[in-house]
Amino acid sequence: AELLATNFQGITHPDDLEADQEYLVALLAGDMDACQLEKRYVHKDGRPVWVGVTAALVRRLLGHKEPA
């Protein structure tokens, strides 16, 4: 429930926010299809947690139905 109340920026280590935003902008602009990175999230007790992340933007046309 705690994680659902936030977004990735809210739990990302402050030193990693700028790079995350650059990846997000590039994905949304279509400059890249996917990215892989190592980054830090901040545990609720304040310690950094290193993770490997793969992110990809999935675009779907409005009104387009997925195959059954």
Tab-separated table of C-alpha atoms in Angstrom:
chain	number	residue	atom	x	y	z
A	1	ALA	CA	0.000	0.000	0.000
A	2	GLU	CA	2.870	2.387	0.763
A	3	LEU	CA	4.444	1.896	-2.661
A	4	LEU	CA	1.132	2.404	-4.431
A	5	ALA	CA	0.878	5.823	-2.784
A	6	THR	CA	4.060	7.089	-4.480
A	7	ASN	CA	5.841	7.038	-7.851
A	8	PHE	CA	9.361	6.099	-8.900
A	9	GLN	CA	10.624	9.638	-8.311
A	10	GLY	CA	9.408	9.488	-4.725
A	11	ILE	CA	11.532	6.442	-3.891
A	12	THR	CA	14.536	7.094	-6.152
A	13	HIS	CA	17.810	8.144	-4.543
A	14	PRO	CA	18.225	11.911	-5.110
A	15	ASP	CA	21.570	11.399	-6.880
A	16	ASP	CA	19.864	9.181	-9.486
A	17	LEU	CA	16.826	11.361	-10.261
A	18	GLU	CA	18.391	13.400	-13.087
A	19	ALA	CA	19.510	10.301	-15.006
A	20	ASP	CA	16.100	8.669	-14.490
A	21	GLN	CA	14.360	11.736	-15.899
A	22	GLU	CA	16.671	11.723	-18.943
A	23	TYR	CA	15.821	8.066	-19.639
A	24	LEU	CA	12.099	8.784	-19.219
A	25	VAL	CA	12.205	11.723	-21.631
A	26	ALA	CA	14.111	9.641	-24.208
A	27	LEU	CA	11.619	6.756	-23.920
A	28	LEU	CA	8.602	9.054	-24.263
A	29	ALA	CA	10.169	10.858	-27.237
A	30	GLY	CA	10.774	7.561	-29.018
A	31	ASP	CA	14.545	8.074	-28.994
A	32	MET	CA	14.974	4.627	-27.456
A	33	ASP	CA	12.793	1.538	-27.239
A	34	ALA	CA	14.043	0.342	-23.850
A	35	CYS	CA	16.792	0.924	-21.320
A	36	GLN	CA	18.635	-1.080	-18.688
A	37	LEU	CA	20.315	0.545	-15.741
A	38	GLU	CA	21.482	0.070	-12.188
A	39	LYS	CA	20.065	2.603	-9.785
A	40	ARG	CA	19.298	3.214	-6.140
A	41	TYR	CA	15.937	3.371	-4.495
A	42	VAL	CA	15.577	4.624	-0.932
A	43	HIS	CA	14.216	2.130	1.601
A	44	LYS	CA	11.685	3.567	4.041
A	45	ASP	CA	14.365	3.337	6.750
A	46	GLY	CA	16.560	5.645	4.635
A	47	ARG	CA	19.183	3.201	3.369
A	48	PRO	CA	19.910	2.920	-0.362
A	49	VAL	CA	18.800	-0.242	-2.167
A	50	TRP	CA	20.606	-1.037	-5.440
A	51	VAL	CA	18.449	-2.555	-8.173
A	52	GLY	CA	18.727	-3.522	-11.823
A	53	VAL	CA	15.921	-1.978	-13.883
A	54	THR	CA	14.714	-2.686	-17.402
A	55	ALA	CA	12.161	-0.207	-18.696
A	56	ALA	CA	10.272	-0.076	-21.974
A	57	LEU	CA	7.422	2.063	-23.188
A	58	VAL	CA	4.456	0.135	-24.533
A	59	ARG	CA	2.323	2.251	-26.830
A	60	ARG	CA	-1.216	1.283	-27.715
A	61	LEU	CA	-3.449	3.072	-30.177
A	62	LEU	CA	-6.718	4.383	-28.803
A	63	GLY	CA	-9.533	2.075	-29.735
A	64	HIS	CA	-7.129	-0.688	-30.732
A	65	LYS	CA	-8.157	-4.023	-29.290
A	66	GLU	CA	-5.534	-6.525	-28.237
A	67	PRO	CA	-5.666	-9.934	-29.935
A	68	ALA	CA	-7.488	-12.604	-27.939
